[in-house]
Amino acid sequence: MKYPFRLIAIAMILLSPAVFAKELRVSSPNGEITVIVSDDTATPQYQVLFKGEQVIAASRLGMVFKQGPYLDKGFTIKDSIRNKVNASWQQPWGERSQVSDHHNELAVTFSAARAQVNHYTVRVKVFDDGLGFRYEVPTQPGLTGPVEITNELTEFAIKEYKNSTAFWIPSRAFNRYEYVYNTTPLEQVHIAHTPFTFTSASGVHVSIHEAALVDYAGMSLNQRRPGVLKADLAPWSDGILVKTTADFKTPWRTVQISKDAVGLLNSNLILNLNEANKLGDVSWVEPGKYVGIWWGMHIKETTWGSGETHGATTAEVKRYMDFAAKYGFKGVLVEGWNIGWDGDWFFNGDVFNFSKAYDDFDIEAISQYGQAKGVKLIGHHETSGNVTNYRQQMAEAFDLYQKHGVSQVKTGYVADGGNIKRIDQQGNARFEWHDGQFMVNEYLYNITEAAKRNISINTHEPIKATGLRRTYPNWISREGARGQEFNAWGSPPNPPEHTTILPFTRLLAGPMDFTPGIFDLSFNGLGADSNRPQTTLAKQLALYVVLYSPIQMAADLPRNYQANLPALQFIVDVPTDWQDSRALAGEIGEYVVFARQDKHSDDWFVGGLTDEKARTITFKLDFLDADKKYQAQIYRDGSEANWIDKPYELEIENLEVTTDTLTIPMATSGGFAIRFQPQN
Ligand code: NOJ
Ligand code: CA
């Protein structure tokens, strides 16, 4: 009688998942990054190694549905498929015209021993600069029609969380993405937006984000147990996270990994995980520089609302068009021309009319005036977060712009986080998050409606960028972080380190319409305590190269540029579309240097900037063509410059390049901008 018991015991051990636990590995082409997917204790998990060391420890996968069985425990690896890609593709505009896509792929199918909701796939792609994985949930018994996701179980268990520094902004907060960055021990993060970037004591640089956010809720990271960051999806107003239908795919959960800070900047991961251009010929999408009726309102010289101080008058727009034509700007943005700005426009979303102008603004006359000068009106749609009011007028509003030759529109969704107002089918007001699924879809609807009329969109108060510019190249830029406007009225304004953190966080997601180029830094007086750009003048110029966007504003008033034409020359010369881009040097929150090659000439441009510390930077000129001789026009901080009381000290030098390296001093919160021109 002894034996049968023992046999049963052995059989049980053999059948227990621990014994059968399976793991599958996939590595980057260069072998440095490895993702391991496993079903240890019948729970789907993944982990990530960099050069053989764990960066993300075994972390949970899965999701919970409102209806019935969900994807968590009881799943084991059933099948897998592998693939390799080594290709490249062209961007219509971008940091570089050619993008290489070299990765190894592993699709793992998990299955559970039950009748309903019993299989799904986790697809992993590993590149040399990071990885992405997503869930693919097919139609199956128990999952046929509508599906409501109430929890995504994805976790990122940071191995070295005790010795890591995180650079992050809070999520699920009133000011959307517009926060001063926190630099804290990783353990002090609560709930953070992505891109969420951290560095570990061992020197690994990591950024967690997502790619191809379509018809799903935006993901934040919520630190539950110390070091364990859980996917936290922005909910609908009724509490559901995602409303979808069976046979759905999630966005890619992405992890960029590099041995140094600069490596994060030279990554194409997010773009590579997006689908190819769906719009066909997009030659009508035009990168370029613009000026606008804008800063005057932010510094309170003029108003969006009507009356004596109204900014958007026909006469004023013509004056801006004259200035634009003279200095080669392609467009003039005009805010505040349409009815709805009077009173407190922040709360006025219900009354915006997107086609009716104030009496002192004549769109017909303005577009004709611009046409004669080769300058386009750039349109504006501020919704103040009332998206139903906008939706009802959107087609007509775009038609009007198209009729007047407007090919770019800036949109705005100024409303507190969680306070986007929509009217549901029963006529009730519902309040949504800017990064919830409802708005993810609403923003994309706006892009596709604009595309039908060959209009490009620059979204302010946007959903974060996740690389959709590849699929919809008319989504030309967006805000989604603290921009220059905070230096007019923000309390506090952006600190000197702000633009040394942005490239390693927000900008990893895609272009940002920061609106650089403020020349009058003392409209509220100089010093450290006034509302003003906390930079030197040279640093304002550096921003054009450092903060990538295919459209760049020269944000200041024309009179301030006219008062400093030598410095304006750099803004006139700098392009916004690039053949190639290379980050040359940088440490997060300290300094950063970029080199970019003009798409349409052999010129190279370099921009560098620093935080509140003055520092001297030396960089190699090996990006230049060794067979050519170059002339360099250098705009840098003068020897006495500092951002607090001597921000205007700017040295402009013209020299022939005779060395292999260049050494440039930067003042406190200073920087430099250089144009390299080949000589014949
Ligand atoms: C906020 C935007 O970021 C800013 O650029 C714009 O001027 C105002 N909203 C008004 O639309
Ligand atoms: Ca804003």
XYZ file of C-alpha atoms and ligand atoms in Angstrom:
692
model
C 0.000 0.000 0.000
C 2.997 2.300 0.341
C 3.887 2.487 -3.334
C 0.724 3.967 -4.837
C 0.942 6.973 -2.476
C 4.470 7.662 -3.507
C 3.590 7.378 -7.157
C 0.812 9.881 -6.741
C 3.172 12.256 -4.958
C 5.737 11.999 -7.765
C 3.080 12.489 -10.381
C 1.888 15.621 -8.584
C 5.376 17.080 -8.484
C 5.813 16.380 -12.167
C 2.550 18.017 -13.032
C 3.029 21.088 -10.873
C 3.765 24.130 -12.965
C 7.013 24.865 -11.119
C 8.502 21.755 -12.598
C 7.146 22.487 -16.035
C 7.886 26.196 -15.911
C 9.028 27.250 -19.296
C 11.006 30.273 -20.314
C 11.754 31.708 -23.712
C 14.452 34.251 -24.489
C 14.872 36.806 -27.215
C 17.848 39.121 -27.540
C 18.635 42.314 -29.407
C 20.660 41.978 -32.638
C 23.837 43.027 -30.784
C 23.022 40.597 -27.971
C 23.125 43.210 -25.194
C 19.420 43.261 -24.301
C 17.556 40.050 -23.510
C 13.888 39.605 -22.671
C 12.863 36.406 -20.918
C 9.194 35.438 -20.988
C 8.175 32.688 -18.569
C 5.205 30.980 -16.952
C 6.724 30.407 -13.530
C 4.070 29.150 -11.063
C 1.614 29.378 -13.948
C 1.799 33.177 -13.962
C 2.924 34.882 -17.164
C 5.988 37.006 -16.464
C 8.807 38.761 -18.241
C 12.179 40.101 -17.225
C 14.834 42.179 -18.963
C 18.612 41.787 -18.908
C 21.152 44.325 -20.126
C 24.640 42.939 -20.729
C 23.658 39.899 -18.696
C 22.443 41.845 -15.647
C 18.801 42.093 -14.667
C 17.356 45.575 -15.226
C 13.721 44.531 -14.833
C 13.251 41.567 -12.511
C 10.496 38.995 -13.096
C 7.393 41.147 -13.590
C 3.752 40.296 -13.906
C 1.803 40.270 -17.173
C -1.937 40.063 -17.712
C -5.203 41.959 -17.522
C -8.610 41.865 -15.890
C -11.952 42.151 -17.693
C -15.186 43.296 -16.184
C -16.915 40.284 -17.676
C -15.819 36.836 -16.565
C -12.507 35.030 -16.538
C -9.450 37.134 -17.036
C -5.820 36.883 -18.058
C -3.754 36.256 -14.962
C -2.968 33.030 -13.164
C -3.300 29.553 -14.616
C -1.707 30.411 -17.958
C 1.283 28.549 -19.299
C 3.342 28.947 -22.432
C 1.832 26.984 -25.268
C 3.436 28.194 -28.455
C 5.882 30.691 -29.815
C 6.897 32.193 -33.123
C 10.110 34.049 -33.913
C 10.990 36.597 -36.534
C 13.935 38.836 -37.466
C 13.814 42.190 -39.212
C 16.690 44.214 -40.609
C 15.247 46.994 -42.724
C 15.021 50.744 -42.961
C 12.334 53.234 -43.844
C 12.063 56.879 -44.878
C 10.509 59.653 -42.841
C 8.724 62.455 -44.708
C 10.188 64.765 -42.060
C 12.044 64.121 -38.851
C 15.292 64.028 -36.910
C 16.710 61.842 -39.664
C 15.391 60.977 -43.079
C 16.286 57.285 -42.902
C 15.404 55.139 -39.872
C 16.870 51.704 -39.385
C 14.619 49.010 -37.951
C 16.723 46.087 -36.786
C 15.114 43.786 -34.250
C 14.353 40.246 -33.152
C 10.809 39.249 -32.371
C 9.228 36.594 -30.185
C 5.478 36.045 -29.962
C 4.520 33.846 -27.014
C 1.053 32.349 -26.771
C -0.185 31.590 -23.262
C -3.040 29.203 -22.645
C -5.111 28.123 -19.659
C -6.795 24.796 -18.999
C -10.351 26.122 -19.061
C -13.169 26.438 -21.538
C -13.438 30.205 -21.723
C -10.972 33.066 -22.209
C -8.085 30.630 -22.391
C -5.433 32.093 -24.665
C -3.635 35.277 -25.617
C -0.295 36.336 -27.051
C 2.493 38.563 -25.760
C 4.577 39.853 -28.655
C 8.079 41.133 -27.899
C 10.412 43.050 -30.202
C 13.972 43.655 -29.057
C 16.173 46.286 -30.685
C 19.692 47.405 -29.761
C 18.186 50.509 -28.117
C 15.360 48.850 -26.196
C 12.297 46.698 -26.423
C 8.558 46.751 -26.737
C 5.919 44.203 -25.851
C 2.187 44.175 -26.297
C -0.818 41.960 -25.645
C -2.838 40.500 -28.478
C -6.177 39.127 -27.351
C -8.137 37.264 -30.048
C -11.829 36.433 -30.193
C -12.473 33.161 -28.309
C -15.145 31.453 -26.212
C -16.089 33.865 -23.444
C -14.634 36.828 -25.334
C -16.576 37.623 -28.455
C -18.191 41.051 -28.463
C -17.435 44.125 -26.362
C -14.722 43.802 -23.721
C -14.199 46.119 -20.776
C -10.753 46.187 -19.187
C -10.805 47.038 -15.491
C -7.136 46.418 -14.708
C -3.953 45.984 -16.697
C -1.624 43.885 -14.575
C 1.630 44.757 -16.344
C 4.415 45.571 -13.921
C 7.953 46.865 -14.248
C 9.908 45.556 -11.245
C 13.017 47.729 -11.235
C 15.901 45.573 -10.093
C 18.120 48.360 -8.764
C 15.333 50.511 -7.359
C 17.250 51.155 -4.154
C 20.065 52.848 -6.036
C 18.251 54.589 -8.852
C 17.456 58.225 -9.569
C 14.201 58.964 -11.365
C 13.257 61.976 -13.520
C 9.488 62.242 -13.519
C 6.316 64.303 -13.435
C 3.148 63.329 -11.552
C 0.250 61.753 -13.382
C -3.515 61.989 -12.708
C -3.044 65.613 -11.655
C -4.753 68.869 -12.619
C -1.993 70.332 -14.787
C -1.850 67.363 -17.173
C 1.793 66.990 -18.313
C 2.782 70.544 -17.385
C 4.911 70.046 -14.300
C 8.434 70.867 -13.224
C 10.378 67.589 -13.312
C 11.147 65.830 -10.042
C 14.592 64.320 -9.618
C 14.276 61.845 -6.738
C 15.331 58.416 -5.572
C 13.176 55.990 -7.559
C 11.544 54.772 -4.366
C 9.948 58.219 -3.904
C 7.912 58.094 -7.102
C 4.150 57.855 -6.550
C 2.311 57.856 -9.844
C 4.232 59.154 -12.832
C 3.647 59.925 -16.476
C 5.755 58.308 -19.157
C 8.335 58.685 -20.638
C 9.581 57.832 -17.144
C 13.372 57.903 -17.048
C 15.795 56.619 -14.440
C 19.477 55.914 -14.026
C 20.855 53.244 -11.741
C 23.979 53.189 -9.607
C 25.532 50.725 -12.040
C 25.175 53.364 -14.771
C 22.293 51.917 -16.784
C 19.947 54.529 -18.296
C 16.356 53.444 -18.786
C 13.157 55.077 -20.010
C 9.743 53.409 -19.824
C 7.014 54.622 -22.170
C 4.529 53.279 -24.689
C 4.226 53.271 -28.476
C 1.214 53.407 -30.811
C -1.383 54.460 -28.242
C -4.567 53.958 -30.292
C -8.071 53.181 -28.983
C -6.760 52.413 -25.501
C -6.124 54.381 -22.297
C -2.800 56.118 -21.636
C -0.520 54.288 -19.221
C 0.982 55.881 -16.131
C 3.288 54.087 -13.710
C 2.149 53.599 -10.161
C 4.689 52.494 -7.579
C 2.964 49.889 -5.489
C 5.561 47.865 -3.623
C 8.948 49.617 -3.514
C 10.493 49.357 -6.966
C 7.443 47.783 -8.589
C 5.881 50.168 -11.095
C 2.442 49.029 -12.154
C 0.658 50.040 -15.361
C -2.071 52.444 -14.286
C -4.504 53.277 -17.089
C -6.421 56.566 -17.045
C -10.072 55.610 -16.455
C -13.229 56.676 -18.296
C -15.648 58.831 -16.321
C -17.547 55.633 -15.427
C -14.448 53.942 -14.023
C -13.843 51.445 -16.831
C -10.276 51.674 -18.130
C -10.652 50.485 -21.711
C -13.736 49.712 -23.796
C -12.809 47.551 -26.734
C -13.931 44.456 -28.640
C -12.449 41.004 -28.760
C -9.519 40.630 -31.074
C -7.692 43.664 -29.787
C -4.067 44.658 -29.397
C -2.713 46.941 -26.694
C -0.173 49.683 -27.322
C 3.458 48.586 -26.989
C 4.912 48.865 -23.497
C 8.418 50.146 -24.173
C 11.728 50.143 -22.341
C 14.652 52.107 -23.768
C 17.993 51.009 -22.321
C 21.442 52.472 -22.769
C 24.807 52.450 -21.069
C 24.819 56.257 -21.138
C 22.439 59.184 -21.263
C 23.265 60.060 -24.862
C 22.212 56.575 -25.966
C 18.631 57.316 -24.953
C 18.613 60.361 -27.247
C 19.805 58.494 -30.319
C 17.011 55.901 -30.107
C 14.348 55.237 -32.769
C 12.475 52.677 -30.689
C 9.157 54.498 -30.371
C 8.900 55.240 -34.103
C 9.897 51.709 -35.051
C 7.030 50.285 -33.015
C 4.456 52.322 -34.890
C 2.719 51.440 -38.120
C 3.800 52.902 -41.447
C 2.282 56.081 -42.882
C -1.447 55.618 -43.531
C -1.977 58.958 -45.253
C -0.174 58.281 -48.533
C 1.292 61.363 -50.190
C 2.042 63.837 -47.401
C 4.061 66.365 -49.372
C 1.510 68.912 -48.103
C 2.860 68.523 -44.556
C 5.306 71.394 -44.236
C 7.978 71.663 -41.561
C 9.119 75.224 -40.965
C 9.369 78.223 -38.680
C 6.618 80.553 -37.636
C 5.885 83.660 -35.616
C 2.587 84.623 -34.095
C 0.142 86.736 -32.189
C 0.855 84.833 -29.023
C 3.561 85.983 -26.598
C 1.936 89.416 -26.296
C -1.081 87.769 -24.660
C 1.031 85.652 -22.349
C 2.967 88.659 -21.049
C -0.336 90.586 -20.864
C 0.426 93.324 -23.392
C -2.615 92.276 -25.384
C -5.623 89.991 -24.886
C -7.275 87.044 -26.617
C -10.606 88.702 -25.819
C -12.071 91.585 -27.821
C -11.815 95.326 -27.150
C -9.057 97.927 -26.954
C -6.329 95.405 -26.159
C -7.411 92.728 -28.649
C -4.299 91.084 -30.121
C -5.739 89.409 -33.225
C -6.670 92.409 -35.329
C -6.328 92.516 -39.101
C -3.796 95.338 -38.866
C -1.662 93.505 -36.323
C -1.686 90.256 -38.299
C -0.549 92.155 -41.402
C 2.291 93.657 -39.399
C 3.348 90.145 -38.325
C 3.074 88.955 -41.926
C 5.390 91.760 -43.028
C 7.889 90.708 -40.406
C 7.550 87.025 -41.347
C 8.047 87.734 -45.045
C 11.123 89.865 -44.375
C 12.899 87.220 -42.301
C 11.709 84.069 -44.053
C 9.141 82.701 -41.597
C 6.539 80.557 -43.316
C 3.607 81.155 -41.048
C 1.865 83.508 -38.648
C -0.115 81.873 -35.851
C -3.114 83.891 -34.758
C -4.848 83.171 -31.454
C -7.955 84.959 -30.270
C -9.549 85.875 -33.615
C -12.731 83.839 -33.162
C -15.730 84.486 -30.939
C -15.577 82.966 -27.468
C -12.533 84.469 -25.784
C -14.286 87.137 -23.754
C -14.621 86.509 -20.051
C -12.604 83.721 -18.470
C -11.868 81.608 -21.549
C -10.397 78.834 -19.416
C -13.979 77.993 -18.434
C -15.635 79.138 -21.668
C -15.507 75.974 -23.744
C -19.262 76.005 -24.337
C -19.288 79.287 -26.226
C -16.344 79.001 -28.590
C -17.374 79.532 -32.161
C -14.706 78.218 -34.515
C -15.840 79.991 -37.658
C -17.020 83.410 -36.542
C -14.500 86.203 -36.197
C -14.471 89.304 -34.028
C -15.278 92.436 -36.014
C -11.693 93.650 -36.176
C -10.433 90.443 -37.815
C -10.962 89.815 -41.537
C -9.801 86.322 -42.458
C -10.373 86.858 -46.174
C -8.250 90.007 -46.288
C -5.545 88.418 -44.163
C -5.166 85.274 -46.190
C -4.971 87.291 -49.401
C -2.376 89.589 -47.857
C -0.344 86.591 -46.743
C -0.620 84.873 -50.091
C 0.865 87.883 -51.846
C 3.805 87.759 -49.429
C 4.302 83.985 -49.360
C 3.253 83.751 -45.711
C 0.478 81.497 -44.418
C -1.986 82.112 -41.668
C -1.647 79.374 -39.020
C -5.038 78.573 -37.555
C -5.998 78.041 -33.950
C -8.743 76.031 -32.252
C -8.882 76.471 -28.485
C -11.577 74.178 -27.079
C -11.062 74.872 -23.368
C -11.683 71.151 -23.052
C -15.268 71.213 -24.292
C -14.775 68.585 -26.931
C -18.420 68.106 -27.883
C -18.752 71.764 -28.760
C -15.623 71.408 -30.883
C -16.704 68.108 -32.474
C -19.984 69.661 -33.602
C -18.139 72.457 -35.421
C -14.959 70.670 -36.454
C -15.752 69.909 -40.082
C -17.011 73.400 -40.788
C -14.063 74.948 -38.954
C -11.502 72.959 -40.950
C -13.366 73.704 -44.175
C -13.096 77.408 -43.457
C -9.364 77.185 -42.895
C -8.862 75.039 -45.983
C -10.771 77.567 -48.058
C -8.371 80.284 -46.904
C -5.229 78.291 -47.610
C -4.472 77.469 -43.983
C -2.421 74.259 -43.875
C -1.550 74.120 -40.190
C -3.744 74.469 -37.128
C -2.757 74.629 -33.481
C -5.365 73.053 -31.215
C -5.804 73.562 -27.476
C -7.496 71.553 -24.746
C -7.014 73.830 -21.752
C -8.955 72.191 -18.908
C -7.876 70.597 -15.674
C -6.864 66.953 -15.811
C -10.019 64.852 -15.481
C -12.141 67.794 -16.554
C -12.507 67.398 -20.317
C -16.210 67.937 -20.871
C -18.154 65.748 -23.271
C -21.876 65.418 -23.703
C -22.920 61.774 -23.889
C -25.709 60.333 -26.044
C -28.272 60.961 -23.305
C -27.276 64.612 -23.186
C -25.418 64.345 -19.879
C -22.086 66.028 -19.260
C -19.248 63.572 -18.556
C -15.771 64.560 -17.442
C -12.791 62.726 -18.887
C -9.020 62.638 -18.557
C -6.801 64.035 -21.319
C -5.048 60.647 -21.357
C -8.113 58.414 -21.068
C -9.311 56.276 -23.961
C -12.103 58.675 -24.884
C -9.616 61.486 -25.492
C -7.019 59.233 -27.123
C -9.683 58.603 -29.761
C -10.847 62.208 -29.865
C -7.353 63.554 -30.576
C -6.851 61.040 -33.365
C -10.256 61.842 -34.860
C -9.135 65.473 -35.032
C -5.933 64.454 -36.840
C -7.748 62.360 -39.434
C -10.397 65.048 -40.045
C -7.596 67.563 -40.595
C -5.739 65.175 -42.907
C -8.782 64.998 -45.204
C -8.201 68.690 -45.881
C -4.378 68.546 -46.072
C -4.088 70.287 -42.718
C -1.372 69.524 -40.146
C -2.050 69.694 -36.428
C 0.011 71.000 -33.536
C -1.834 69.850 -30.413
C -1.541 71.743 -27.136
C -2.712 70.119 -23.909
C -2.393 66.917 -25.931
C -2.304 63.256 -25.201
C 1.388 62.349 -24.898
C 3.224 61.463 -28.101
C 3.675 57.730 -28.727
C 5.133 57.817 -32.235
C 1.855 58.178 -34.150
C 3.528 60.860 -36.274
C 4.894 57.935 -38.295
C 1.394 56.689 -39.100
C -0.181 60.152 -39.338
C 2.585 62.518 -40.470
C 0.203 65.499 -40.282
C 0.382 65.237 -36.468
C 3.287 67.595 -36.790
C 3.993 68.607 -33.214
C 2.457 68.995 -29.802
C 3.005 70.445 -26.358
C 2.637 67.975 -23.471
C 5.173 69.425 -21.026
C 5.928 72.826 -19.552
C 6.786 75.066 -22.505
C 7.981 78.635 -22.785
C 4.574 80.015 -21.756
C 5.363 79.143 -18.135
C 8.185 81.669 -18.260
C 5.618 84.418 -18.823
C 3.293 83.611 -15.933
C 4.088 80.229 -14.388
C 4.792 80.147 -10.712
C 7.528 79.201 -10.682
C 8.808 79.637 -14.251
C 10.770 76.736 -15.730
C 13.973 76.308 -13.709
C 17.371 76.373 -15.469
C 17.588 72.573 -15.463
C 14.198 72.124 -17.186
C 15.525 71.966 -20.742
C 18.351 69.648 -19.660
C 15.735 67.106 -18.518
C 13.187 67.483 -21.345
C 15.342 65.772 -24.020
C 15.700 62.675 -21.814
C 12.014 62.487 -20.875
C 9.267 64.278 -22.833
C 11.236 64.548 -26.075
C 11.876 60.778 -26.182
C 8.176 60.553 -27.051
C 8.410 62.874 -30.066
C 8.551 66.505 -31.190
C 7.562 69.283 -28.808
C 6.243 72.743 -29.664
C 8.193 74.415 -26.850
C 8.237 77.812 -28.624
C 11.816 79.005 -28.035
C 13.499 82.287 -28.896
C 12.548 84.829 -26.242
C 14.999 87.733 -26.668
C 13.569 90.182 -24.130
C 14.367 88.298 -20.942
C 13.508 91.180 -18.641
C 9.850 92.009 -19.378
C 9.307 91.485 -15.649
C 12.811 92.607 -14.692
C 15.935 90.484 -14.411
C 17.001 88.527 -11.343
C 16.204 85.088 -10.028
C 12.777 85.824 -8.606
C 10.819 87.326 -11.482
C 8.708 85.514 -14.037
C 11.028 85.284 -16.996
C 12.953 82.687 -18.968
C 15.642 81.569 -16.522
C 18.264 81.366 -19.278
C 20.825 83.385 -21.142
C 20.089 84.631 -24.650
C 22.508 82.081 -26.143
C 20.528 79.291 -24.476
C 17.347 80.523 -26.177
C 19.132 79.990 -29.507
C 20.415 76.553 -28.474
C 16.835 75.384 -27.909
C 16.195 75.393 -31.682
C 18.673 72.568 -32.124
C 18.261 70.768 -28.810
C 14.455 70.511 -28.579
C 13.417 68.809 -31.778
C 10.262 69.880 -33.572
C 9.605 70.096 -37.334
C 7.848 73.379 -36.636
C 9.599 75.921 -34.455
C 8.227 79.231 -33.333
C 10.199 82.423 -32.968
C 8.076 83.219 -29.976
C 9.015 86.786 -29.073
C 7.544 90.047 -30.361
C 8.921 91.353 -33.690
C 10.235 94.505 -31.999
C 12.484 92.420 -29.753
C 13.954 90.652 -32.769
C 14.390 93.892 -34.658
C 16.376 95.180 -31.705
C 18.841 92.282 -32.007
C 19.237 91.313 -35.646
C 22.672 89.662 -35.216
C 21.180 87.108 -32.796
C 18.026 86.731 -34.919
C 20.278 85.580 -37.762
C 20.682 82.176 -36.133
C 16.902 81.682 -35.969
C 16.654 82.758 -39.603
C 19.328 80.223 -40.594
C 18.405 77.203 -38.503
C 16.281 74.605 -40.338
C 13.599 72.440 -38.725
C 13.913 69.340 -40.894
C 16.972 67.135 -40.718
C 18.942 64.647 -42.736
C 20.476 63.285 -39.563
C 20.673 64.002 -35.837
C 23.207 62.905 -33.272
C 23.313 63.582 -29.576
C 26.990 64.271 -28.848
C 27.089 64.658 -25.079
C 24.827 64.973 -22.080
C 23.861 63.974 -18.574
C 20.240 64.111 -17.497
C 19.470 67.336 -15.681
C 22.960 68.758 -16.296
C 23.718 69.476 -19.953
C 23.101 68.214 -23.459
C 24.624 68.780 -26.911
C 23.061 67.834 -30.258
C 24.394 67.970 -33.819
C 21.921 67.933 -36.696
C 22.423 68.024 -40.438
C 20.125 70.134 -42.584
C 17.882 68.039 -44.808
C 18.331 70.344 -47.773
C 21.994 71.380 -47.629
C 25.351 70.200 -46.301
C 25.165 72.521 -43.309
C 25.406 71.117 -39.810
C 24.007 72.784 -36.715
C 25.021 72.184 -33.125
C 23.201 73.297 -30.003
C 24.281 72.814 -26.417
C 22.895 73.981 -23.108
C 23.495 73.629 -19.407
C 21.571 73.786 -16.123
C 22.314 76.347 -13.393
C 26.000 75.375 -13.478
C 28.435 77.066 -15.822
C 30.515 74.478 -17.636
C 32.894 74.187 -20.538
C 32.180 71.478 -23.029
C 34.487 69.881 -25.582
C 33.064 67.800 -28.397
C 34.397 66.071 -31.485
C 33.630 67.407 -34.933
C 33.710 63.951 -36.493
C 30.202 64.422 -37.883
C 31.617 66.908 -40.411
C 32.781 65.668 -43.800
C 36.575 65.246 -43.535
C 37.020 66.269 -47.173
C 35.328 69.629 -46.738
C 36.419 72.897 -45.191
C 33.878 74.537 -42.926
C 33.110 77.989 -41.685
C 31.509 78.083 -38.229
C 29.198 80.815 -36.973
C 29.198 80.459 -33.215
C 26.686 82.115 -30.893
C 27.805 81.624 -27.301
C 27.668 83.151 -23.850
C 30.074 86.027 -23.268
C 32.712 85.583 -20.586
C 30.732 87.650 -18.078
C 27.356 86.123 -18.878
C 25.107 84.512 -16.291
C 21.384 83.925 -16.468
C 20.436 85.977 -13.421
C 21.717 89.455 -14.238
C 23.825 89.228 -17.408
C 21.812 87.016 -19.745
C 22.336 89.210 -22.817
C 26.104 88.839 -23.088
C 26.357 87.040 -26.372
C 29.521 86.484 -28.433
C 29.102 85.871 -32.130
C 32.205 84.488 -33.800
C 32.938 83.524 -37.364
C 35.783 81.109 -37.759
C 37.267 78.629 -40.109
C 37.202 75.154 -38.624
C 40.770 73.893 -38.328
C 40.532 71.519 -35.373
C 38.989 68.093 -34.700
C 37.265 69.232 -31.552
C 35.622 72.384 -30.304
C 35.620 73.687 -26.739
C 32.878 76.089 -25.712
C 32.224 77.678 -22.326
C 28.614 77.938 -21.180
C 27.432 80.415 -18.544
C 25.054 79.493 -15.729
C 21.867 78.372 -17.501
C 23.658 79.206 -20.727
C 24.306 77.528 -24.003
C 25.494 77.884 -27.568
C 24.318 77.478 -31.130
C 26.538 76.896 -34.153
C 26.080 76.752 -37.886
C 28.754 74.886 -39.856
C 28.802 75.762 -43.550
C 31.022 73.975 -46.047
C 33.199 76.339 -48.100
C 33.859 75.873 -51.767
C -2.359 76.976 -23.829
C -1.375 76.835 -24.922
O -0.285 76.042 -24.522
C -0.929 78.213 -25.328
O 0.099 78.128 -26.304
C -2.098 78.997 -25.844
O -1.696 80.304 -26.124
C -3.224 79.036 -24.807
N -3.498 77.732 -24.316
C -4.494 79.603 -25.399
O -5.025 78.719 -26.337
Ca -0.276 74.617 -22.328
